[in-house]
PDB file of C-alpha atoms in Angstrom:
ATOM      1  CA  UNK A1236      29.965  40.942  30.494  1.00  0.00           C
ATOM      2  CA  UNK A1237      32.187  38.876  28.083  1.00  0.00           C
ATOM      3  CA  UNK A1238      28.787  37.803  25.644  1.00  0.00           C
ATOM      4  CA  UNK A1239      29.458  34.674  23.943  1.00  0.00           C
ATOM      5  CA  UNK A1240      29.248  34.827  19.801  1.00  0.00           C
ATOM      6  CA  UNK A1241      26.348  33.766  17.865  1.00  0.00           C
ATOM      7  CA  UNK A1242      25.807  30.721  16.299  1.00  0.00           C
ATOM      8  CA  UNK A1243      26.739  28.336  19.998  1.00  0.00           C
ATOM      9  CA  UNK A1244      25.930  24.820  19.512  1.00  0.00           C
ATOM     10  CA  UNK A1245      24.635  22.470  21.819  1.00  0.00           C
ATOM     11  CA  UNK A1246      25.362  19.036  22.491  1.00  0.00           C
ATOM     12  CA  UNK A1247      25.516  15.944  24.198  1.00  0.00           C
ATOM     13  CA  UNK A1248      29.149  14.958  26.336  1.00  0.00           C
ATOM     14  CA  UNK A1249      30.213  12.559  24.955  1.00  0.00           C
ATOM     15  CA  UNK A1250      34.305  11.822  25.271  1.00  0.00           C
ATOM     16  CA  UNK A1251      37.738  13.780  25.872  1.00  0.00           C
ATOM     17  CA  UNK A1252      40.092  12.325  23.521  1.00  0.00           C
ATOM     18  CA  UNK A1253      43.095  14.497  24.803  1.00  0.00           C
ATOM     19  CA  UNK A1254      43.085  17.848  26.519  1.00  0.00           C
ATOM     20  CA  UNK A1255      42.598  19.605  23.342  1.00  0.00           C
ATOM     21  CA  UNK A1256      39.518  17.478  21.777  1.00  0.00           C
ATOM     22  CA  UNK A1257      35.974  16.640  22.678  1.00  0.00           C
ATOM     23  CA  UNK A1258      33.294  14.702  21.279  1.00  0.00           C
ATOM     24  CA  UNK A1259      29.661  15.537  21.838  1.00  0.00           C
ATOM     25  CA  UNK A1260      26.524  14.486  20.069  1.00  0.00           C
ATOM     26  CA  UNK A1261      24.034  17.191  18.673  1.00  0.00           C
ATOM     27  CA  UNK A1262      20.796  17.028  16.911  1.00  0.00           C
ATOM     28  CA  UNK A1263      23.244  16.550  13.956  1.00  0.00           C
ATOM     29  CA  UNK A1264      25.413  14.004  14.815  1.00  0.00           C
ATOM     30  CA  UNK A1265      28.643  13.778  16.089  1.00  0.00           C
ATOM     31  CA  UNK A1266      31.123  16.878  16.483  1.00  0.00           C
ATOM     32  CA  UNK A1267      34.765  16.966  17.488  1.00  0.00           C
ATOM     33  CA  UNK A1268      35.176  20.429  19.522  1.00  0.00           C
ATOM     34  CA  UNK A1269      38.608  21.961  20.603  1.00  0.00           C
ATOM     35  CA  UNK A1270      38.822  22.348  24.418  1.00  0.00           C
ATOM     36  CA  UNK A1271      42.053  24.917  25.573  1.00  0.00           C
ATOM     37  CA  UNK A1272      41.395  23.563  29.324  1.00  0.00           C
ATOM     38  CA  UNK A1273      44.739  21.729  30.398  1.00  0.00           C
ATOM     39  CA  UNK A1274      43.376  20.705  33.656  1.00  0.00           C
ATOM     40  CA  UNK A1275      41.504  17.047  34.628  1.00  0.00           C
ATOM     41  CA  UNK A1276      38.342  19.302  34.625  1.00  0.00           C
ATOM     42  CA  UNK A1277      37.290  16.974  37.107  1.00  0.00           C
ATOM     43  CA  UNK A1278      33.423  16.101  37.358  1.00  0.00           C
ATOM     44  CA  UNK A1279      32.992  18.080  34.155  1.00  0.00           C
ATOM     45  CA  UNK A1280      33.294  15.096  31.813  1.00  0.00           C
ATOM     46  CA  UNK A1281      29.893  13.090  32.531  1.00  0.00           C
ATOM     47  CA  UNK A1282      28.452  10.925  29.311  1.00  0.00           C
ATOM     48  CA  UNK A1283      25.122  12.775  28.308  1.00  0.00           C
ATOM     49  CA  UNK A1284      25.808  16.333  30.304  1.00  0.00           C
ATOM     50  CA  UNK A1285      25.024  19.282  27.725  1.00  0.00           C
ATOM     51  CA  UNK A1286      27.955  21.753  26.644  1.00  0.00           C
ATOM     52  CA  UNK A1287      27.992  24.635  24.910  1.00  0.00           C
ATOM     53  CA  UNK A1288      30.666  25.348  22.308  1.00  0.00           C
ATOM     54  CA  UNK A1289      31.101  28.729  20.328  1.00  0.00           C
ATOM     55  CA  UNK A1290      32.424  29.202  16.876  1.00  0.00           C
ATOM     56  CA  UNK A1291      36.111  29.317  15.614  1.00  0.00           C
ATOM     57  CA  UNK A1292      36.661  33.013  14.901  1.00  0.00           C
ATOM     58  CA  UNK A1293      38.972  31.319  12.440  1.00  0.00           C
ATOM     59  CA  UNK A1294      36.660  29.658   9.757  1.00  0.00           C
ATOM     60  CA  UNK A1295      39.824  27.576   8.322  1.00  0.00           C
ATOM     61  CA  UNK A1296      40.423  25.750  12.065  1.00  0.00           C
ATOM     62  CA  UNK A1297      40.167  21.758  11.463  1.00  0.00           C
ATOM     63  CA  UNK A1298      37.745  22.077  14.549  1.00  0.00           C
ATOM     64  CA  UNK A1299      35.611  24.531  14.000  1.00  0.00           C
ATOM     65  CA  UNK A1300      34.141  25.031  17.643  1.00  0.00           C
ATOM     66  CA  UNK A1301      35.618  25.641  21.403  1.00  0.00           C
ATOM     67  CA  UNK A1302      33.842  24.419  24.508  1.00  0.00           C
ATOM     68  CA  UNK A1303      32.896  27.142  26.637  1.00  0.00           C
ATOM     69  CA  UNK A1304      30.891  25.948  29.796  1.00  0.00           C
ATOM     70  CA  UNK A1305      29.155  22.185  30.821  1.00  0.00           C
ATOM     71  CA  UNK A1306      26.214  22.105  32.621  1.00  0.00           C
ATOM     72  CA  UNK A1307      26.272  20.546  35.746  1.00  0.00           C
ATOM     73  CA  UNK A1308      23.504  18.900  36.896  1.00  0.00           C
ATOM     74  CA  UNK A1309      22.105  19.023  41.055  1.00  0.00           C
ATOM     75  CA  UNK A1310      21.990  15.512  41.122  1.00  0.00           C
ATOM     76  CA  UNK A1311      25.580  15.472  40.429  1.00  0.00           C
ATOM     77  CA  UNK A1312      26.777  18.091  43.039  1.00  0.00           C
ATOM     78  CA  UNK A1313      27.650  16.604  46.496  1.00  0.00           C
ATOM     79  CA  UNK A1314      24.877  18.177  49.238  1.00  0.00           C
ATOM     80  CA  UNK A1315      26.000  19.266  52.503  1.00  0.00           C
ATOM     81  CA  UNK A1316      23.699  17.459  55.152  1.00  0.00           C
ATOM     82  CA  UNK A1317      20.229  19.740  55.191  1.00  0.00           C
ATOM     83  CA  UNK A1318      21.175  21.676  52.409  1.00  0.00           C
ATOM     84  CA  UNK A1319      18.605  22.439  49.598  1.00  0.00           C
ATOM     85  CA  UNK A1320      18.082  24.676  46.872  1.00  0.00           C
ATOM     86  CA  UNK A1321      21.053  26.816  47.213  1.00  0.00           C
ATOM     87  CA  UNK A1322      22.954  29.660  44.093  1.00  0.00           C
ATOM     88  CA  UNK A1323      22.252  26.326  41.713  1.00  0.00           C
ATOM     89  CA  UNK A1324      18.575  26.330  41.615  1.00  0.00           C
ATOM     90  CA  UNK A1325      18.508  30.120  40.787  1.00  0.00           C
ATOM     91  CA  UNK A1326      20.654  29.760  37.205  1.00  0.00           C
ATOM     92  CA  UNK A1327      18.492  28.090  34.990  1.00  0.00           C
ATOM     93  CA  UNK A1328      18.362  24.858  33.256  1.00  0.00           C
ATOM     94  CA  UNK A1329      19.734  24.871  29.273  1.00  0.00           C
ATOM     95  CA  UNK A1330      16.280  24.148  28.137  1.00  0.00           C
ATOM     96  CA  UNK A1331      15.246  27.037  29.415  1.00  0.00           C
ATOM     97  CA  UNK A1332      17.790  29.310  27.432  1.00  0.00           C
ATOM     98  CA  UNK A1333      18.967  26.612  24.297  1.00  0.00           C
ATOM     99  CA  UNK A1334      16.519  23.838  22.698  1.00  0.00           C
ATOM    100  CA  UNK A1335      18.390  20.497  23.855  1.00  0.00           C
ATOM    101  CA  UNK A1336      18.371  17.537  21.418  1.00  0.00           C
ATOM    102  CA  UNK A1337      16.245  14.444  22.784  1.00  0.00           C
ATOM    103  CA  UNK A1338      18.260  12.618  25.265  1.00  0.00           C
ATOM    104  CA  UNK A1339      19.700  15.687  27.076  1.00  0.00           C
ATOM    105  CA  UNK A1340      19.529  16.168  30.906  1.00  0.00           C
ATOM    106  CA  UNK A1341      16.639  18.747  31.971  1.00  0.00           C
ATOM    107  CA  UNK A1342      17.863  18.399  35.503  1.00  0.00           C
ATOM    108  CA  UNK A1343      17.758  21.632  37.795  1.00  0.00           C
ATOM    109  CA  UNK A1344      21.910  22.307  37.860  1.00  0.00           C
ATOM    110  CA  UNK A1345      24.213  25.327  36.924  1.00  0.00           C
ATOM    111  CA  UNK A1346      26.809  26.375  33.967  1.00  0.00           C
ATOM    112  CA  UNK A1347      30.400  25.552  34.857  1.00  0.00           C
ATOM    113  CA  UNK A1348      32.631  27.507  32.101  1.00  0.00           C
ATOM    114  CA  UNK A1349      35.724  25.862  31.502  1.00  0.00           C
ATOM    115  CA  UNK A1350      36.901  27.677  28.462  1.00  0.00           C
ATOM    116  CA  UNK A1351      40.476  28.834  29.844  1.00  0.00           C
ATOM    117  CA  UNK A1352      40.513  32.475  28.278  1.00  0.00           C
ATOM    118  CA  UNK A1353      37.850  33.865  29.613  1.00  0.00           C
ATOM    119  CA  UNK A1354      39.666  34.967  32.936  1.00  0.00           C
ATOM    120  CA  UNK A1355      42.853  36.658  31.177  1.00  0.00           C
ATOM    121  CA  UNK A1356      39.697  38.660  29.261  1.00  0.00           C
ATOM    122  CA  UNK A1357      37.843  39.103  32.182  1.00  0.00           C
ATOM    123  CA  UNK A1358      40.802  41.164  33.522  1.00  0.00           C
ATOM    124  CA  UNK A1359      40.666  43.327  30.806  1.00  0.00           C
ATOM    125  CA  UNK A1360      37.110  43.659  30.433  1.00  0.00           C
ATOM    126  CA  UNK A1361      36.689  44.501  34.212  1.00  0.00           C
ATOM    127  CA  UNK A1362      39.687  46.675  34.543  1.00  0.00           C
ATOM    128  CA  UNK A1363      38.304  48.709  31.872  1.00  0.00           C
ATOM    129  CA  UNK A1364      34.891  49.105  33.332  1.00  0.00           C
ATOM    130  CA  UNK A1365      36.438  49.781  36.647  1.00  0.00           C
ATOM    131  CA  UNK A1366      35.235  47.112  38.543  1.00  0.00           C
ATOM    132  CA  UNK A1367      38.319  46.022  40.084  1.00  0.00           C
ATOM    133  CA  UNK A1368      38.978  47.597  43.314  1.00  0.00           C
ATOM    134  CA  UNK A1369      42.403  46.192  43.724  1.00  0.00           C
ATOM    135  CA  UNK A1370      43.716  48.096  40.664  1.00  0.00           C
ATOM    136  CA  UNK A1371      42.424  51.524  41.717  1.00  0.00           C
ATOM    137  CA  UNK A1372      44.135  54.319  40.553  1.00  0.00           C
ATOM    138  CA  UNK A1373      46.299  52.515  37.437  1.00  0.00           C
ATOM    139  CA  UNK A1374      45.634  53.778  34.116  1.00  0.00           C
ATOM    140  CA  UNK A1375      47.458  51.175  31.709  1.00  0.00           C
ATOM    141  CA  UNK A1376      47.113  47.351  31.437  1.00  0.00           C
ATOM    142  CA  UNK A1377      49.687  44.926  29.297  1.00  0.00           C
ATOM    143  CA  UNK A1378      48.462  41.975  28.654  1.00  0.00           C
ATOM    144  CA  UNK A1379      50.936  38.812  28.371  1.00  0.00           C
ATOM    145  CA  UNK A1380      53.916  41.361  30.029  1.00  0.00           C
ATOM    146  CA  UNK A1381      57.198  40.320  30.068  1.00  0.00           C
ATOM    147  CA  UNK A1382      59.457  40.051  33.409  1.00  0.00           C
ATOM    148  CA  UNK A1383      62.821  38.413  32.606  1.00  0.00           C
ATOM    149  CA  UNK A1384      62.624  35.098  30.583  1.00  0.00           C
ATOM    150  CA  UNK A1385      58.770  35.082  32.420  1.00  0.00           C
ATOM    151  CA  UNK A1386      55.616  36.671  30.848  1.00  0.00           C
ATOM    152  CA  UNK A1387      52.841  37.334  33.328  1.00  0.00           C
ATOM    153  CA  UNK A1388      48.517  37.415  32.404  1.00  0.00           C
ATOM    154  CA  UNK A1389      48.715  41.235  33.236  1.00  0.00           C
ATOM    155  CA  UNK A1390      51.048  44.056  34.132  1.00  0.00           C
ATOM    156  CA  UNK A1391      49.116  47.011  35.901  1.00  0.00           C
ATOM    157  CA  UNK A1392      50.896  50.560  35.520  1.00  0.00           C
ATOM    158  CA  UNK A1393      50.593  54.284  36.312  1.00  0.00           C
ATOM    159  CA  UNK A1394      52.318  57.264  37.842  1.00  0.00           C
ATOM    160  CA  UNK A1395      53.380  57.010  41.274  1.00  0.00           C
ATOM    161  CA  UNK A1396      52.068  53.198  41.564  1.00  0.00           C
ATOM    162  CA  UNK A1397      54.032  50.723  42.256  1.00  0.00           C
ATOM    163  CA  UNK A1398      53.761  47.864  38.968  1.00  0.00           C
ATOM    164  CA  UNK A1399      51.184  45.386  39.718  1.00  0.00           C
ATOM    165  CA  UNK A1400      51.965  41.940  38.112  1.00  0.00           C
ATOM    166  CA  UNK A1401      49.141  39.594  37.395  1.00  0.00           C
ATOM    167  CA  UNK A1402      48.433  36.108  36.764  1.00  0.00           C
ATOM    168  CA  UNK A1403      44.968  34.821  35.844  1.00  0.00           C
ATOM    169  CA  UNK A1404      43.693  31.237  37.058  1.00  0.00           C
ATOM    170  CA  UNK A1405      40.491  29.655  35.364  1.00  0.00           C
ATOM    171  CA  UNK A1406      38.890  27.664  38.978  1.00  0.00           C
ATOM    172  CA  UNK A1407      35.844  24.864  38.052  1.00  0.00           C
ATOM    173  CA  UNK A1408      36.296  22.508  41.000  1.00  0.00           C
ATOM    174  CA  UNK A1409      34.529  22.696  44.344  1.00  0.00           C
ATOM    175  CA  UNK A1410      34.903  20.677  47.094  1.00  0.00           C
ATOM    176  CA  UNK A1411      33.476  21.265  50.456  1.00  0.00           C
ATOM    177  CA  UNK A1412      31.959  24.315  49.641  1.00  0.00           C
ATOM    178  CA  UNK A1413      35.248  25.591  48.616  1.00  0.00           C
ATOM    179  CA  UNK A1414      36.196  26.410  45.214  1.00  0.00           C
ATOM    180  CA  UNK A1415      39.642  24.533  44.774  1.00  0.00           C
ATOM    181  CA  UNK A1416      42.301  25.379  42.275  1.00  0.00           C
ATOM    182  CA  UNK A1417      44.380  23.430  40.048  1.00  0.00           C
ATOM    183  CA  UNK A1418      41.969  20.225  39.679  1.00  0.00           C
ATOM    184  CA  UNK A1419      45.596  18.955  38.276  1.00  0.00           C
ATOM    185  CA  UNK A1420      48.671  18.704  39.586  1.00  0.00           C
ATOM    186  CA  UNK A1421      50.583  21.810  38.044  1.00  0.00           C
ATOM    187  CA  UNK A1422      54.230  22.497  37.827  1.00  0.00           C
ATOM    188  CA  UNK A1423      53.126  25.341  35.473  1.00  0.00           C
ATOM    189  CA  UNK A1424      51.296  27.230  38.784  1.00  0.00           C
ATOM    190  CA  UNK A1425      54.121  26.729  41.033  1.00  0.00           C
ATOM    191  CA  UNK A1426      56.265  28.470  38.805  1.00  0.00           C
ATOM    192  CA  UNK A1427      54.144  31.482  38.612  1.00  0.00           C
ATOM    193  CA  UNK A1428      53.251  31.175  42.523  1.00  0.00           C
ATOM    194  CA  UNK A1429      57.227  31.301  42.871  1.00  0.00           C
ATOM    195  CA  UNK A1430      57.744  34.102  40.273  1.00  0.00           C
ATOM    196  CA  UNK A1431      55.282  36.374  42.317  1.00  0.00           C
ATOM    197  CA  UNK A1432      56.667  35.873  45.408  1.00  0.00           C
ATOM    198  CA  UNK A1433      59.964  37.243  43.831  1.00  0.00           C
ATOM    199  CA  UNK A1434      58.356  40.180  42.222  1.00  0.00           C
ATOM    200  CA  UNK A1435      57.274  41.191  46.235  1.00  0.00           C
ATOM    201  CA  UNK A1436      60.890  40.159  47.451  1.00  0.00           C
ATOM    202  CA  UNK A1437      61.606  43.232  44.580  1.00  0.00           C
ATOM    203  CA  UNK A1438      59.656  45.769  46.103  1.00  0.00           C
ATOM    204  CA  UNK A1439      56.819  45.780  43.304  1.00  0.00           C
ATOM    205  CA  UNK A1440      53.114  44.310  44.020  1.00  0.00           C
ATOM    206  CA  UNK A1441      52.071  40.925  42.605  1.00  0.00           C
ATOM    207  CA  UNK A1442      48.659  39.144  42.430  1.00  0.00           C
ATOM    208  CA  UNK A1443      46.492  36.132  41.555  1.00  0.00           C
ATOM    209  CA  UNK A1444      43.035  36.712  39.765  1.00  0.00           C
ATOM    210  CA  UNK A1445      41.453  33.292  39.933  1.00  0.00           C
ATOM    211  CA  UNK A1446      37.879  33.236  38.216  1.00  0.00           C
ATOM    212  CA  UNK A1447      35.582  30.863  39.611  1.00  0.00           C
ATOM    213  CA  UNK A1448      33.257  30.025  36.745  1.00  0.00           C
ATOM    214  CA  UNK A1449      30.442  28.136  38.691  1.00  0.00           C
ATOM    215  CA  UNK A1450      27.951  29.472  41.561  1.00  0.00           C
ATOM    216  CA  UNK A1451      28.231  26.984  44.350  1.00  0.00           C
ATOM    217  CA  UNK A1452      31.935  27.309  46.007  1.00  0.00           C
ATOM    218  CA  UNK A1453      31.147  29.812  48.887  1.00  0.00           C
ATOM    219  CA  UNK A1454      35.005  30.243  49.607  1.00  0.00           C
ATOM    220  CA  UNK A1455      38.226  29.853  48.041  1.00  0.00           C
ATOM    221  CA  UNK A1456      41.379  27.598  48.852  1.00  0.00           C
ATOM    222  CA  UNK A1457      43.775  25.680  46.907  1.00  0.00           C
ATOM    223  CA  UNK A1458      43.400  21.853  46.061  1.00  0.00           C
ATOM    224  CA  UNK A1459      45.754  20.664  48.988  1.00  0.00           C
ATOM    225  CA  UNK A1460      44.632  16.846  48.207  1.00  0.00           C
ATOM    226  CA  UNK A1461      45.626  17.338  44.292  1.00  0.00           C
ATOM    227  CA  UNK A1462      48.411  19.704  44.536  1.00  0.00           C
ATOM    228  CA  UNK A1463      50.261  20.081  48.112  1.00  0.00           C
ATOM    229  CA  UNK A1464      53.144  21.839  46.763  1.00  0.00           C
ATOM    230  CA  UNK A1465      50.597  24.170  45.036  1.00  0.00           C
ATOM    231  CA  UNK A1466      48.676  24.356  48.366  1.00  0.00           C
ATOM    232  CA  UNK A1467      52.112  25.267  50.432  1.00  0.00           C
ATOM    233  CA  UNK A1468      53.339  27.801  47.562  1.00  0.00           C
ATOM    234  CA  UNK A1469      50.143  29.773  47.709  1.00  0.00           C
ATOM    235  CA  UNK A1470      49.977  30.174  51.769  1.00  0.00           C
ATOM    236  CA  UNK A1471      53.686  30.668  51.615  1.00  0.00           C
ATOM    237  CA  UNK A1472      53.038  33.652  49.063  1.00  0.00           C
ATOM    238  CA  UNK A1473      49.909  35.061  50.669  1.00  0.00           C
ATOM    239  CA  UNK A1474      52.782  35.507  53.944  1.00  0.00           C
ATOM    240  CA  UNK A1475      55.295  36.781  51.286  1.00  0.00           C
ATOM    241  CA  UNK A1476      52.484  39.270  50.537  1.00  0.00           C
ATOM    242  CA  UNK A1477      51.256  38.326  46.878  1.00  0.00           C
ATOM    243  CA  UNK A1478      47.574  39.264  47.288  1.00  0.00           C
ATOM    244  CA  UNK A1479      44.817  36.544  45.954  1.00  0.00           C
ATOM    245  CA  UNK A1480      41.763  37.556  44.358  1.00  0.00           C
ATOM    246  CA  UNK A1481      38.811  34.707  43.477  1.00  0.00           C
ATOM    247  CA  UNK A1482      36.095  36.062  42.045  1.00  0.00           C
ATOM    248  CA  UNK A1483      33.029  34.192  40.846  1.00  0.00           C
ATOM    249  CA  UNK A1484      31.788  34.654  37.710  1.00  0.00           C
ATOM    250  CA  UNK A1485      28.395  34.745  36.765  1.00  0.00           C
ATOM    251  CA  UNK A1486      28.207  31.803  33.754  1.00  0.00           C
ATOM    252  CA  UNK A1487      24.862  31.495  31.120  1.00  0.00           C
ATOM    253  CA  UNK A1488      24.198  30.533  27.878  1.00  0.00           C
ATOM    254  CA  UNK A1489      24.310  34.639  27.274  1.00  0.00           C
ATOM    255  CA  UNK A1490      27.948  34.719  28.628  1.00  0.00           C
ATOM    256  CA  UNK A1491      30.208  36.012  31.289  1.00  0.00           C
ATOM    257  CA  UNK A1492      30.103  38.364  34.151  1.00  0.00           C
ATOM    258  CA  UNK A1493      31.950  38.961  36.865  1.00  0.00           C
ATOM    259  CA  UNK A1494      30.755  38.719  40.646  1.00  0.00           C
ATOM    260  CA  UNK A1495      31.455  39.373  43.777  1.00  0.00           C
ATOM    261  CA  UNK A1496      34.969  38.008  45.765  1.00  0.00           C
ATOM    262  CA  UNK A1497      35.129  35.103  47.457  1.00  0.00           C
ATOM    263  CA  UNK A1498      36.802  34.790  50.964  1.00  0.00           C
ATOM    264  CA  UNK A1499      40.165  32.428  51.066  1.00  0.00           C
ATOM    265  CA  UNK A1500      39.842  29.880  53.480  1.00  0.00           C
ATOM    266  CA  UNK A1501      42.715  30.039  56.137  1.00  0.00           C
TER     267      UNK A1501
END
């Protein structure tokens, strides 16, 4: 579990000014919150939906909180035909955790975390704990590892192992009952999709960790309709034999855990 600090505040969505910026309304007034997502974080950005931002570790930041999740409410998610209830309904509203102000959503819906650290910390934090089966047997983990004039999430490394090069992915869009990643087109992840494929071409492993940080995707793929050179890189990879790894994560108001795998959809 990654726990989230105290001292979270809780507020109203209420507009992205850039990718770095956010404005929500609290009990308070109005707060301008850093967000480190670089993605559209498409559906995330409704007028009114709570979010939950923790405090700058740095007390001297000009914006003194991060956004860490959004709630999203059930009314907002798509429904396949005859489907009801489902992982949403079983995570809680915000009121139940977090007093909202007046004028906040109480609708049945889930946490969609959208803070883009957590996953490179996940690694670490799961690796450590042993919970990741695909790194069995290494003993050391560098984080931010250099290959070349590239530098990599993670660098797995022991004895007799072959090095096992790691990028981390933060996933928040579902479509289709898929979890989809990027919700952006992103030059940025074709150049690490490409890089990976070389590292196998050398003989050493390479993998992506994607972290799904919301309940309802019941299968991975990537975003063909945003990102079709994205979408061609990564099958084109998986045949060049750089291994994929989704994972969803298990989002509250407490913080971050890690779940089970999700299946890639062929």
């Amino acid at each position: 579990m990654l726990p989230l600090p105290s001292g979270c505040l809780l507020g109203a969505f209420v507009q992205r000014r850039n990718r770095f910026s956010v404005e929500i309304r609290t009990a308070q007034g109005s707060v301008w919150i850093h967000s480190n997502n670089s993605g559209s974080m498409l559906g995330l950005t409704r007028p009114g939906a709570p979010v939950l931002a923790s405090p700058a570790a740095n007390p001297a930041r000009k914006l003194k909180y991060t956004q860490e999740c959004v709630w999203l409410a059930q009314t907002a998610v798509p429904q396949r035909p005859g489907a009801e209830g489902g992982p949403q309904a079983r995570t809680g509203a915000p009121a139940a955790a977090l007093a909202l102000p007046t004028g906040h959503c109480r609708d049945s819906g889930f946490w969609v975390g959208v803070n883009t650290s957590v996953p490179n910390r996940m690694l670490e934090a799961a690796f450590k704990a042993g919970r990741l089966p695909f790194a069995a047997g290494y003993t050391q983990l560098t984080r931010e590892a250099r290959r070349g004039q590239s530098r990599l999430d993670g660098l797995f490394t022991a004895p007799g192992l072959p090095p096992l090069w790691v990028e981390c992915k933060n996933v928040t869009l579902v479509e289709d009952d898929a979890a989809c990643f990027p919700d952006a087109a992103s030059e940025r992840g074709r150049k690490h999709l490409r890089e990976l494929m070389d590292i196998t071409a050398h003989g050493e492993r390479a993998a992506m960790f994607y972290l799904v940080q919301r309940p309802d995707g019941r299968c991975f793929a990537p975003a063909d309709c945003i990102d079709p050179e994205y979408a061609a890189l990564f099958q084109a990879a998986r045949e060049c034999g750089v291994e994929m790894y989704p994972f969803r994560a298990l989002v509250s108001p407490a913080g971050v855990d890690l779940g089970a795998t999700l299946p890639v959809r062929a």
